[in-house]
């Protein structure tokens, strides 16, 4: 089996494809402690990593008890703990009027200059709401005490994609995000039916304009190809007929909520996947849920998210068979996390961290204060994963696509700035004021310790990180085991101080893996 890859192979081949072990659903785990390495692996794959205390809290449990506890406490969280943005109740008509007023003001401002000779800036409501929306979700990922829930929200966001660039109505995307959270570990059939009615999805895939005289096929096509069956399981006629079933589903232009227009619905006979009837949208969804490939598609994607890039066909079929009985997500995830393949040490360090993984996980682990989230969002965008803006309807490709020569350099730059953000002095040195990641103004009047890291030279970064309360008191060997999923790739020897060890581990190629 392939192990972790070195720096030279990291960009060219990504994390090596790892062989998976045939899943046996009746093979019990021994009732013995899973240990530090296995506990770290579980928290890394199901959340954004864990502190030594987090890992120790489950290391003495056996795998079944640890997974059951993780899923039980996560299932209790169905709402975000971060307060929603103030504009959540604004309807699209009101927002459109404010945007038009801002555009007129902006056009006027282009003809004027301020006292400093610069063109006056005008805030556009749509774009500002988009910025606040992204910052809100990053905040939730940073502060949540149920990281598995946010990881599943991100997973469903990549499966049922909608983009702010197309939707341009932040309240709809906020509500879609809330839907993904409610059903993160809930029921896939419920989630699928709700997504079909979701205003953000109806706008994104043009369903709101689909009427009997001119059905729009975009949603029907992606429903069959990406959300359920996968390619090769249907014909063009199935898409056309399914599109007719969803006609009349639209969005109220005043409230931004889902509504139906009976007069715009095609109630004629339709034939979808060999079944004929006067189908509506829910009827088509029911047909798709009965098809074996729907469950297999979801299981394959979850396998690539949590286990390895190469799903085991026999294991997928067994998991999908059980999943299709009721489409409950939590039991499926439990079975997946208890497969021998998930716990096989050969599968550790076999996945590349996504930009959200890398950024959110690092900030959480180091306990850095981040009062302003915009710099983190910009870094995510630079690395190829902008929240609420997947690149296309297929979502993020993930896997080896996360790393190119450019993004690997940008990842290293981010981590060096993180190290500098803790302090430029050794962790064993005198206590200093810790800078935050805030993008505040007034840099010229600020001391080096107070200036935001965005405007500071990386040449002044030290070789050690000051450890916050999440890592304080941890010895160098334990730090390495906490920060890295495998043996260091670039580190010749472990530094003597904890701060230097943390810095070296963050910059090691192995830190990019999980």
GROMACS .gro file of C-alpha atoms in nm:
model
  514
    1UNK     CA    1   0.000   0.000   0.000
    2UNK     CA    2   0.117   0.350  -0.074
    3UNK     CA    3   0.231   0.569   0.210
    4UNK     CA    4   0.276   0.946   0.246
    5UNK     CA    5   0.445   1.123  -0.043
    6UNK     CA    6   0.754   1.340  -0.037
    7UNK     CA    7   0.781   1.703  -0.140
    8UNK     CA    8   0.880   1.619  -0.499
    9UNK     CA    9   0.585   1.392  -0.552
   10UNK     CA   10   0.340   1.612  -0.367
   11UNK     CA   11   0.270   1.856  -0.651
   12UNK     CA   12   0.301   1.613  -0.939
   13UNK     CA   13   0.094   1.328  -0.802
   14UNK     CA   14  -0.080   1.462  -0.494
   15UNK     CA   15  -0.157   1.226  -0.210
   16UNK     CA   16  -0.099   0.879  -0.346
   17UNK     CA   17  -0.406   0.673  -0.417
   18UNK     CA   18  -0.427   0.427  -0.132
   19UNK     CA   19  -0.562   0.076  -0.160
   20UNK     CA   20  -0.866   0.005   0.053
   21UNK     CA   21  -0.948  -0.303   0.255
   22UNK     CA   22  -1.258  -0.507   0.183
   23UNK     CA   23  -1.525  -0.407   0.433
   24UNK     CA   24  -1.678  -0.681   0.643
   25UNK     CA   25  -1.986  -0.544   0.824
   26UNK     CA   26  -1.976  -0.823   1.080
   27UNK     CA   27  -1.613  -0.789   1.177
   28UNK     CA   28  -1.617  -0.649   1.533
   29UNK     CA   29  -1.356  -0.413   1.672
   30UNK     CA   30  -1.172  -0.534   1.979
   31UNK     CA   31  -1.289  -0.351   2.288
   32UNK     CA   32  -0.953  -0.189   2.354
   33UNK     CA   33  -0.835   0.174   2.351
   34UNK     CA   34  -0.786   0.309   2.000
   35UNK     CA   35  -0.473   0.500   2.095
   36UNK     CA   36  -0.347   0.850   2.020
   37UNK     CA   37  -0.272   0.805   1.647
   38UNK     CA   38  -0.610   0.650   1.565
   39UNK     CA   39  -0.794   0.909   1.774
   40UNK     CA   40  -0.608   1.188   1.595
   41UNK     CA   41  -0.702   1.035   1.259
   42UNK     CA   42  -1.071   1.020   1.356
   43UNK     CA   43  -1.079   1.386   1.463
   44UNK     CA   44  -0.881   1.498   1.159
   45UNK     CA   45  -1.115   1.330   0.911
   46UNK     CA   46  -1.442   1.417   1.088
   47UNK     CA   47  -1.361   1.772   1.193
   48UNK     CA   48  -1.081   2.025   1.158
   49UNK     CA   49  -0.827   1.835   1.367
   50UNK     CA   50  -0.794   1.809   1.742
   51UNK     CA   51  -0.581   1.949   2.022
   52UNK     CA   52  -0.385   1.710   2.244
   53UNK     CA   53  -0.666   1.735   2.500
   54UNK     CA   54  -0.929   1.656   2.234
   55UNK     CA   55  -0.732   1.354   2.116
   56UNK     CA   56  -0.662   1.228   2.468
   57UNK     CA   57  -1.034   1.249   2.549
   58UNK     CA   58  -1.115   0.968   2.303
   59UNK     CA   59  -0.782   0.785   2.279
   60UNK     CA   60  -0.877   0.557   2.569
   61UNK     CA   61  -1.209   0.464   2.407
   62UNK     CA   62  -1.250   0.176   2.163
   63UNK     CA   63  -1.340   0.278   1.804
   64UNK     CA   64  -1.709   0.191   1.836
   65UNK     CA   65  -1.754   0.394   2.154
   66UNK     CA   66  -1.558   0.689   2.010
   67UNK     CA   67  -1.758   0.698   1.684
   68UNK     CA   68  -2.090   0.658   1.864
   69UNK     CA   69  -2.008   0.943   2.103
   70UNK     CA   70  -1.897   1.166   1.816
   71UNK     CA   71  -2.215   1.105   1.616
   72UNK     CA   72  -2.444   1.128   1.918
   73UNK     CA   73  -2.327   1.470   2.028
   74UNK     CA   74  -2.309   1.599   1.669
   75UNK     CA   75  -2.668   1.493   1.596
   76UNK     CA   76  -2.785   1.731   1.868
   77UNK     CA   77  -2.659   2.036   1.675
   78UNK     CA   78  -2.906   2.138   1.405
   79UNK     CA   79  -2.858   2.516   1.419
   80UNK     CA   80  -2.554   2.742   1.406
   81UNK     CA   81  -2.432   2.898   1.730
   82UNK     CA   82  -2.317   3.216   1.553
   83UNK     CA   83  -2.584   3.486   1.539
   84UNK     CA   84  -2.731   3.528   1.189
   85UNK     CA   85  -2.665   3.846   0.986
   86UNK     CA   86  -2.906   4.136   1.037
   87UNK     CA   87  -3.023   4.131   0.674
   88UNK     CA   88  -3.166   3.779   0.685
   89UNK     CA   89  -3.528   3.898   0.662
   90UNK     CA   90  -3.476   4.129   0.364
   91UNK     CA   91  -3.667   4.026   0.051
   92UNK     CA   92  -3.513   4.029  -0.298
   93UNK     CA   93  -3.731   4.321  -0.413
   94UNK     CA   94  -3.609   4.544  -0.132
   95UNK     CA   95  -3.248   4.439  -0.189
   96UNK     CA   96  -3.281   4.505  -0.560
   97UNK     CA   97  -3.405   4.859  -0.495
   98UNK     CA   98  -3.115   4.928  -0.257
   99UNK     CA   99  -2.868   4.787  -0.509
  100UNK     CA  100  -3.007   5.010  -0.785
  101UNK     CA  101  -2.976   5.313  -0.558
  102UNK     CA  102  -2.616   5.219  -0.474
  103UNK     CA  103  -2.534   5.174  -0.843
  104UNK     CA  104  -2.673   5.520  -0.920
  105UNK     CA  105  -2.474   5.667  -0.632
  106UNK     CA  106  -2.164   5.484  -0.752
  107UNK     CA  107  -2.205   5.623  -1.105
  108UNK     CA  108  -2.231   5.970  -0.958
  109UNK     CA  109  -1.924   5.910  -0.741
  110UNK     CA  110  -1.720   5.819  -1.048
  111UNK     CA  111  -1.753   6.179  -1.157
  112UNK     CA  112  -1.630   6.315  -0.826
  113UNK     CA  113  -1.322   6.283  -0.612
  114UNK     CA  114  -1.272   6.310  -0.238
  115UNK     CA  115  -1.055   6.560  -0.054
  116UNK     CA  116  -0.758   6.323  -0.097
  117UNK     CA  117  -0.803   6.314  -0.473
  118UNK     CA  118  -0.934   5.957  -0.480
  119UNK     CA  119  -1.267   5.840  -0.620
  120UNK     CA  120  -1.532   5.805  -0.349
  121UNK     CA  121  -1.618   5.444  -0.263
  122UNK     CA  122  -1.980   5.333  -0.246
  123UNK     CA  123  -2.079   5.012  -0.070
  124UNK     CA  124  -2.303   4.790  -0.281
  125UNK     CA  125  -2.555   4.597  -0.066
  126UNK     CA  126  -2.541   4.269  -0.261
  127UNK     CA  127  -2.163   4.242  -0.247
  128UNK     CA  128  -2.150   4.351   0.118
  129UNK     CA  129  -2.405   4.088   0.215
  130UNK     CA  130  -2.199   3.828   0.030
  131UNK     CA  131  -1.887   3.927   0.225
  132UNK     CA  132  -2.075   3.913   0.555
  133UNK     CA  133  -2.227   3.576   0.463
  134UNK     CA  134  -1.888   3.418   0.398
  135UNK     CA  135  -1.742   3.569   0.715
  136UNK     CA  136  -2.040   3.439   0.912
  137UNK     CA  137  -1.982   3.079   0.804
  138UNK     CA  138  -1.606   3.097   0.864
  139UNK     CA  139  -1.683   3.227   1.213
  140UNK     CA  140  -1.917   2.932   1.271
  141UNK     CA  141  -1.651   2.685   1.159
  142UNK     CA  142  -1.398   2.846   1.392
  143UNK     CA  143  -1.613   2.852   1.705
  144UNK     CA  144  -1.834   2.545   1.670
  145UNK     CA  145  -1.806   2.273   1.932
  146UNK     CA  146  -1.945   2.022   1.680
  147UNK     CA  147  -1.696   2.035   1.390
  148UNK     CA  148  -1.837   1.719   1.230
  149UNK     CA  149  -2.160   1.908   1.165
  150UNK     CA  150  -1.978   2.189   0.983
  151UNK     CA  151  -1.775   1.937   0.786
  152UNK     CA  152  -2.100   1.777   0.671
  153UNK     CA  153  -2.246   2.119   0.587
  154UNK     CA  154  -1.940   2.178   0.369
  155UNK     CA  155  -1.982   1.833   0.214
  156UNK     CA  156  -2.347   1.895   0.121
  157UNK     CA  157  -2.254   2.244  -0.005
  158UNK     CA  158  -2.013   2.074  -0.247
  159UNK     CA  159  -2.271   1.813  -0.347
  160UNK     CA  160  -2.577   2.038  -0.391
  161UNK     CA  161  -2.387   2.337  -0.526
  162UNK     CA  162  -2.516   2.692  -0.548
  163UNK     CA  163  -2.300   2.997  -0.609
  164UNK     CA  164  -2.335   3.350  -0.477
  165UNK     CA  165  -2.197   3.480  -0.807
  166UNK     CA  166  -2.511   3.344  -0.978
  167UNK     CA  167  -2.771   3.365  -0.698
  168UNK     CA  168  -2.674   3.713  -0.572
  169UNK     CA  169  -2.922   3.690  -0.286
  170UNK     CA  170  -2.745   3.617   0.043
  171UNK     CA  171  -3.057   3.537   0.254
  172UNK     CA  172  -3.139   3.245   0.020
  173UNK     CA  173  -2.788   3.104   0.050
  174UNK     CA  174  -2.796   3.149   0.428
  175UNK     CA  175  -3.119   2.946   0.444
  176UNK     CA  176  -2.970   2.679   0.218
  177UNK     CA  177  -2.670   2.659   0.451
  178UNK     CA  178  -2.912   2.623   0.745
  179UNK     CA  179  -3.088   2.340   0.558
  180UNK     CA  180  -2.758   2.156   0.514
  181UNK     CA  181  -2.697   2.195   0.889
  182UNK     CA  182  -3.044   2.069   0.988
  183UNK     CA  183  -3.002   1.759   0.775
  184UNK     CA  184  -2.624   1.726   0.807
  185UNK     CA  185  -2.668   1.393   0.983
  186UNK     CA  186  -3.039   1.361   0.917
  187UNK     CA  187  -3.214   1.206   0.620
  188UNK     CA  188  -3.096   1.224   0.261
  189UNK     CA  189  -3.444   1.177   0.113
  190UNK     CA  190  -3.569   1.473   0.316
  191UNK     CA  191  -3.266   1.676   0.216
  192UNK     CA  192  -3.312   1.597  -0.153
  193UNK     CA  193  -3.678   1.700  -0.149
  194UNK     CA  194  -3.597   2.023   0.035
  195UNK     CA  195  -3.310   2.107  -0.200
  196UNK     CA  196  -3.547   2.076  -0.497
  197UNK     CA  197  -3.761   2.347  -0.335
  198UNK     CA  198  -3.468   2.557  -0.216
  199UNK     CA  199  -3.482   2.915  -0.353
  200UNK     CA  200  -3.104   2.938  -0.393
  201UNK     CA  201  -3.105   2.617  -0.598
  202UNK     CA  202  -3.405   2.731  -0.803
  203UNK     CA  203  -3.221   3.053  -0.888
  204UNK     CA  204  -2.883   2.886  -0.946
  205UNK     CA  205  -3.012   2.621  -1.188
  206UNK     CA  206  -3.281   2.841  -1.345
  207UNK     CA  207  -3.570   2.634  -1.211
  208UNK     CA  208  -3.763   2.944  -1.109
  209UNK     CA  209  -3.819   3.024  -1.479
  210UNK     CA  210  -3.921   2.672  -1.580
  211UNK     CA  211  -4.280   2.665  -1.709
  212UNK     CA  212  -4.494   2.416  -1.899
  213UNK     CA  213  -4.456   2.587  -2.237
  214UNK     CA  214  -4.076   2.603  -2.197
  215UNK     CA  215  -3.930   2.364  -1.935
  216UNK     CA  216  -3.576   2.444  -1.823
  217UNK     CA  217  -3.363   2.127  -1.811
  218UNK     CA  218  -3.074   2.252  -1.595
  219UNK     CA  219  -3.202   2.130  -1.259
  220UNK     CA  220  -3.332   1.799  -1.397
  221UNK     CA  221  -2.996   1.730  -1.563
  222UNK     CA  222  -2.792   1.795  -1.248
  223UNK     CA  223  -3.047   1.613  -1.032
  224UNK     CA  224  -2.991   1.295  -1.232
  225UNK     CA  225  -2.623   1.336  -1.318
  226UNK     CA  226  -2.470   1.486  -1.002
  227UNK     CA  227  -2.715   1.466  -0.713
  228UNK     CA  228  -2.841   1.108  -0.754
  229UNK     CA  229  -2.771   0.856  -1.034
  230UNK     CA  230  -2.445   0.966  -1.192
  231UNK     CA  231  -2.347   0.960  -1.559
  232UNK     CA  232  -2.457   0.674  -1.781
  233UNK     CA  233  -2.765   0.583  -1.578
  234UNK     CA  234  -3.025   0.779  -1.777
  235UNK     CA  235  -3.098   0.917  -2.121
  236UNK     CA  236  -3.170   1.263  -2.260
  237UNK     CA  237  -3.540   1.173  -2.275
  238UNK     CA  238  -3.538   1.116  -1.898
  239UNK     CA  239  -3.397   1.465  -1.845
  240UNK     CA  240  -3.660   1.626  -2.066
  241UNK     CA  241  -3.944   1.439  -1.896
  242UNK     CA  242  -3.812   1.509  -1.546
  243UNK     CA  243  -3.781   1.879  -1.632
  244UNK     CA  244  -4.152   1.887  -1.716
  245UNK     CA  245  -4.231   1.747  -1.370
  246UNK     CA  246  -4.064   2.043  -1.195
  247UNK     CA  247  -4.231   2.318  -1.397
  248UNK     CA  248  -4.416   2.574  -1.190
  249UNK     CA  249  -4.172   2.557  -0.895
  250UNK     CA  250  -4.043   2.907  -0.845
  251UNK     CA  251  -3.938   3.182  -0.600
  252UNK     CA  252  -4.156   3.465  -0.473
  253UNK     CA  253  -3.989   3.783  -0.593
  254UNK     CA  254  -4.104   3.982  -0.290
  255UNK     CA  255  -4.025   3.738  -0.008
  256UNK     CA  256  -3.755   3.523  -0.166
  257UNK     CA  257  -3.936   3.206  -0.050
  258UNK     CA  258  -4.045   2.898  -0.246
  259UNK     CA  259  -4.386   2.893  -0.410
  260UNK     CA  260  -4.568   2.699  -0.681
  261UNK     CA  261  -4.755   2.832  -0.982
  262UNK     CA  262  -5.013   2.570  -1.074
  263UNK     CA  263  -5.090   2.735  -1.404
  264UNK     CA  264  -4.724   2.699  -1.509
  265UNK     CA  265  -4.702   2.328  -1.424
  266UNK     CA  266  -4.713   2.058  -1.692
  267UNK     CA  267  -4.955   1.797  -1.556
  268UNK     CA  268  -4.942   1.568  -1.860
  269UNK     CA  269  -4.816   1.210  -1.871
  270UNK     CA  270  -4.440   1.171  -1.835
  271UNK     CA  271  -4.208   0.872  -1.861
  272UNK     CA  272  -3.899   0.878  -1.636
  273UNK     CA  273  -3.662   0.580  -1.614
  274UNK     CA  274  -3.925   0.355  -1.762
  275UNK     CA  275  -4.207   0.461  -1.529
  276UNK     CA  276  -4.507   0.656  -1.658
  277UNK     CA  277  -4.755   0.883  -1.481
  278UNK     CA  278  -4.869   1.240  -1.432
  279UNK     CA  279  -4.557   1.304  -1.230
  280UNK     CA  280  -4.475   1.612  -1.027
  281UNK     CA  281  -4.135   1.692  -0.883
  282UNK     CA  282  -4.177   1.478  -0.571
  283UNK     CA  283  -4.278   1.179  -0.786
  284UNK     CA  284  -3.956   1.204  -0.985
  285UNK     CA  285  -3.753   1.228  -0.664
  286UNK     CA  286  -3.927   0.915  -0.532
  287UNK     CA  287  -3.831   0.728  -0.850
  288UNK     CA  288  -3.470   0.837  -0.811
  289UNK     CA  289  -3.458   0.734  -0.445
  290UNK     CA  290  -3.571   0.382  -0.539
  291UNK     CA  291  -3.285   0.350  -0.789
  292UNK     CA  292  -2.979   0.165  -0.645
  293UNK     CA  293  -2.733   0.412  -0.799
  294UNK     CA  294  -2.859   0.705  -0.589
  295UNK     CA  295  -2.742   0.548  -0.264
  296UNK     CA  296  -2.419   0.431  -0.426
  297UNK     CA  297  -2.342   0.782  -0.555
  298UNK     CA  298  -2.374   0.931  -0.206
  299UNK     CA  299  -2.169   0.652  -0.046
  300UNK     CA  300  -1.890   0.690  -0.303
  301UNK     CA  301  -1.866   1.064  -0.239
  302UNK     CA  302  -1.865   1.015   0.139
  303UNK     CA  303  -1.593   0.750   0.102
  304UNK     CA  304  -1.373   0.995  -0.090
  305UNK     CA  305  -1.441   1.259   0.176
  306UNK     CA  306  -1.366   1.046   0.481
  307UNK     CA  307  -1.169   0.735   0.384
  308UNK     CA  308  -0.965   0.748   0.062
  309UNK     CA  309  -0.978   0.862  -0.299
  310UNK     CA  310  -1.044   0.505  -0.416
  311UNK     CA  311  -1.378   0.367  -0.291
  312UNK     CA  312  -1.393  -0.008  -0.246
  313UNK     CA  313  -1.671  -0.135  -0.481
  314UNK     CA  314  -1.782  -0.422  -0.254
  315UNK     CA  315  -1.789  -0.201   0.052
  316UNK     CA  316  -1.981   0.069  -0.135
  317UNK     CA  317  -2.250  -0.175  -0.247
  318UNK     CA  318  -2.298  -0.311   0.106
  319UNK     CA  319  -2.313   0.035   0.261
  320UNK     CA  320  -2.546   0.162  -0.013
  321UNK     CA  321  -2.778  -0.135   0.027
  322UNK     CA  322  -2.826  -0.055   0.395
  323UNK     CA  323  -2.848   0.321   0.327
  324UNK     CA  324  -3.124   0.280   0.069
  325UNK     CA  325  -3.363   0.128   0.324
  326UNK     CA  326  -3.438   0.464   0.488
  327UNK     CA  327  -3.165   0.706   0.369
  328UNK     CA  328  -3.063   0.793   0.725
  329UNK     CA  329  -2.724   0.965   0.710
  330UNK     CA  330  -2.606   0.911   1.067
  331UNK     CA  331  -2.613   0.527   1.054
  332UNK     CA  332  -2.439   0.538   0.715
  333UNK     CA  333  -2.163   0.760   0.849
  334UNK     CA  334  -2.128   0.534   1.154
  335UNK     CA  335  -2.083   0.229   0.932
  336UNK     CA  336  -1.835   0.417   0.713
  337UNK     CA  337  -1.625   0.532   1.010
  338UNK     CA  338  -1.615   0.177   1.144
  339UNK     CA  339  -1.494   0.011   0.824
  340UNK     CA  340  -1.150  -0.150   0.845
  341UNK     CA  341  -1.050   0.075   0.554
  342UNK     CA  342  -1.108   0.390   0.760
  343UNK     CA  343  -0.896   0.258   1.048
  344UNK     CA  344  -0.624   0.110   0.827
  345UNK     CA  345  -0.300   0.302   0.911
  346UNK     CA  346  -0.214   0.290   0.540
  347UNK     CA  347  -0.500   0.532   0.474
  348UNK     CA  348  -0.365   0.796   0.710
  349UNK     CA  349  -0.202   1.091   0.534
  350UNK     CA  350  -0.374   0.969   0.216
  351UNK     CA  351  -0.585   1.283   0.159
  352UNK     CA  352  -0.480   1.642   0.095
  353UNK     CA  353  -0.634   1.905   0.320
  354UNK     CA  354  -0.875   2.134   0.142
  355UNK     CA  355  -0.814   2.509   0.179
  356UNK     CA  356  -1.093   2.526   0.439
  357UNK     CA  357  -0.938   2.229   0.622
  358UNK     CA  358  -0.599   2.393   0.623
  359UNK     CA  359  -0.703   2.743   0.724
  360UNK     CA  360  -0.982   2.671   0.971
  361UNK     CA  361  -0.797   2.377   1.123
  362UNK     CA  362  -0.475   2.574   1.174
  363UNK     CA  363  -0.645   2.875   1.332
  364UNK     CA  364  -0.855   2.652   1.560
  365UNK     CA  365  -0.557   2.442   1.664
  366UNK     CA  366  -0.338   2.739   1.749
  367UNK     CA  367  -0.622   2.930   1.915
  368UNK     CA  368  -0.551   3.248   1.718
  369UNK     CA  369  -0.790   3.542   1.765
  370UNK     CA  370  -0.945   3.640   1.430
  371UNK     CA  371  -1.179   3.936   1.482
  372UNK     CA  372  -1.202   4.003   1.105
  373UNK     CA  373  -1.259   3.699   0.884
  374UNK     CA  374  -1.220   3.863   0.543
  375UNK     CA  375  -0.843   3.790   0.517
  376UNK     CA  376  -0.910   3.421   0.582
  377UNK     CA  377  -1.182   3.415   0.316
  378UNK     CA  378  -0.948   3.580   0.067
  379UNK     CA  379  -0.682   3.320   0.140
  380UNK     CA  380  -0.938   3.042   0.088
  381UNK     CA  381  -1.025   3.200  -0.245
  382UNK     CA  382  -0.660   3.217  -0.345
  383UNK     CA  383  -0.616   2.851  -0.258
  384UNK     CA  384  -0.918   2.752  -0.464
  385UNK     CA  385  -1.209   2.712  -0.222
  386UNK     CA  386  -1.426   3.019  -0.176
  387UNK     CA  387  -1.721   2.944   0.057
  388UNK     CA  388  -2.054   2.991  -0.122
  389UNK     CA  389  -1.879   3.005  -0.459
  390UNK     CA  390  -1.788   2.657  -0.591
  391UNK     CA  391  -1.630   2.678  -0.937
  392UNK     CA  392  -1.919   2.508  -1.119
  393UNK     CA  393  -2.222   2.286  -1.067
  394UNK     CA  394  -1.993   1.987  -0.999
  395UNK     CA  395  -1.849   2.160  -0.696
  396UNK     CA  396  -1.483   2.142  -0.600
  397UNK     CA  397  -1.294   1.853  -0.759
  398UNK     CA  398  -1.097   1.804  -0.436
  399UNK     CA  399  -0.832   1.536  -0.398
  400UNK     CA  400  -0.510   1.604  -0.583
  401UNK     CA  401  -0.657   1.913  -0.752
  402UNK     CA  402  -0.613   2.110  -0.429
  403UNK     CA  403  -0.239   2.137  -0.490
  404UNK     CA  404  -0.053   2.298  -0.777
  405UNK     CA  405   0.289   2.458  -0.780
  406UNK     CA  406   0.122   2.794  -0.719
  407UNK     CA  407  -0.117   2.691  -0.443
  408UNK     CA  408   0.151   2.493  -0.259
  409UNK     CA  409   0.363   2.809  -0.239
  410UNK     CA  410   0.059   3.007  -0.126
  411UNK     CA  411  -0.016   2.746   0.142
  412UNK     CA  412   0.339   2.779   0.273
  413UNK     CA  413   0.308   3.157   0.273
  414UNK     CA  414  -0.013   3.134   0.476
  415UNK     CA  415   0.149   2.903   0.732
  416UNK     CA  416   0.454   3.129   0.766
  417UNK     CA  417   0.222   3.422   0.834
  418UNK     CA  418   0.038   3.212   1.090
  419UNK     CA  419   0.366   3.140   1.265
  420UNK     CA  420   0.448   3.510   1.260
  421UNK     CA  421   0.102   3.589   1.391
  422UNK     CA  422   0.171   3.389   1.706
  423UNK     CA  423   0.497   3.577   1.762
  424UNK     CA  424   0.833   3.636   1.598
  425UNK     CA  425   1.005   3.525   1.917
  426UNK     CA  426   1.069   3.172   2.040
  427UNK     CA  427   0.798   3.008   2.243
  428UNK     CA  428   1.054   2.971   2.519
  429UNK     CA  429   1.132   3.342   2.520
  430UNK     CA  430   0.977   3.625   2.727
  431UNK     CA  431   0.603   3.684   2.711
  432UNK     CA  432   0.497   3.924   2.436
  433UNK     CA  433   0.171   4.065   2.314
  434UNK     CA  434   0.023   3.824   2.060
  435UNK     CA  435  -0.095   3.984   1.735
  436UNK     CA  436  -0.429   3.891   1.593
  437UNK     CA  437  -0.520   3.813   1.233
  438UNK     CA  438  -0.734   4.125   1.214
  439UNK     CA  439  -0.716   4.340   0.906
  440UNK     CA  440  -0.733   4.665   1.101
  441UNK     CA  441  -0.627   5.004   0.972
  442UNK     CA  442  -0.355   5.236   1.090
  443UNK     CA  443  -0.059   5.005   1.028
  444UNK     CA  444   0.201   5.283   1.030
  445UNK     CA  445   0.123   5.376   1.390
  446UNK     CA  446   0.124   5.018   1.516
  447UNK     CA  447   0.411   4.825   1.669
  448UNK     CA  448   0.533   4.506   1.501
  449UNK     CA  449   0.339   4.298   1.755
  450UNK     CA  450   0.015   4.479   1.679
  451UNK     CA  451   0.029   4.516   1.303
  452UNK     CA  452  -0.192   4.283   1.098
  453UNK     CA  453   0.001   4.002   0.938
  454UNK     CA  454  -0.131   4.085   0.590
  455UNK     CA  455   0.106   4.380   0.559
  456UNK     CA  456   0.415   4.235   0.726
  457UNK     CA  457   0.727   4.098   0.564
  458UNK     CA  458   0.773   3.722   0.592
  459UNK     CA  459   1.147   3.777   0.627
  460UNK     CA  460   1.080   3.883   0.984
  461UNK     CA  461   0.901   3.555   1.070
  462UNK     CA  462   1.080   3.359   1.339
  463UNK     CA  463   1.160   2.992   1.348
  464UNK     CA  464   0.929   2.920   1.638
  465UNK     CA  465   0.564   2.968   1.719
  466UNK     CA  466   0.436   3.082   2.054
  467UNK     CA  467   0.194   2.818   2.174
  468UNK     CA  468  -0.146   2.931   2.290
  469UNK     CA  469  -0.357   2.762   2.558
  470UNK     CA  470  -0.462   2.482   2.320
  471UNK     CA  471  -0.103   2.359   2.286
  472UNK     CA  472   0.073   2.508   2.589
  473UNK     CA  473   0.269   2.259   2.796
  474UNK     CA  474   0.281   1.997   2.519
  475UNK     CA  475   0.619   1.831   2.471
  476UNK     CA  476   0.780   1.823   2.123
  477UNK     CA  477   0.711   1.453   2.047
  478UNK     CA  478   0.341   1.494   2.132
  479UNK     CA  479   0.326   1.814   1.927
  480UNK     CA  480   0.451   1.624   1.623
  481UNK     CA  481   0.195   1.349   1.676
  482UNK     CA  482  -0.078   1.612   1.711
  483UNK     CA  483   0.015   1.825   1.412
  484UNK     CA  484   0.122   1.559   1.161
  485UNK     CA  485  -0.068   1.254   1.034
  486UNK     CA  486   0.254   1.063   0.969
  487UNK     CA  487   0.629   1.094   1.020
  488UNK     CA  488   0.773   1.432   0.911
  489UNK     CA  489   0.871   1.445   0.545
  490UNK     CA  490   1.108   1.743   0.547
  491UNK     CA  491   1.224   1.757   0.909
  492UNK     CA  492   1.571   1.605   0.963
  493UNK     CA  493   1.535   1.600   1.341
  494UNK     CA  494   1.286   1.719   1.601
  495UNK     CA  495   1.374   2.066   1.739
  496UNK     CA  496   1.436   2.087   2.110
  497UNK     CA  497   1.184   2.357   2.196
  498UNK     CA  498   0.809   2.317   2.168
  499UNK     CA  499   0.769   2.641   1.974
  500UNK     CA  500   1.033   2.546   1.718
  501UNK     CA  501   0.877   2.201   1.684
  502UNK     CA  502   0.535   2.352   1.617
  503UNK     CA  503   0.676   2.588   1.352
  504UNK     CA  504   0.872   2.311   1.180
  505UNK     CA  505   0.567   2.082   1.181
  506UNK     CA  506   0.339   2.350   1.033
  507UNK     CA  507   0.585   2.399   0.746
  508UNK     CA  508   0.644   2.029   0.687
  509UNK     CA  509   0.485   1.879   0.375
  510UNK     CA  510   0.311   1.621   0.594
  511UNK     CA  511   0.104   1.898   0.754
  512UNK     CA  512  -0.074   1.941   0.418
  513UNK     CA  513  -0.210   1.587   0.450
  514UNK     CA  514  -0.474   1.427   0.668
   0.00000   0.00000   0.00000
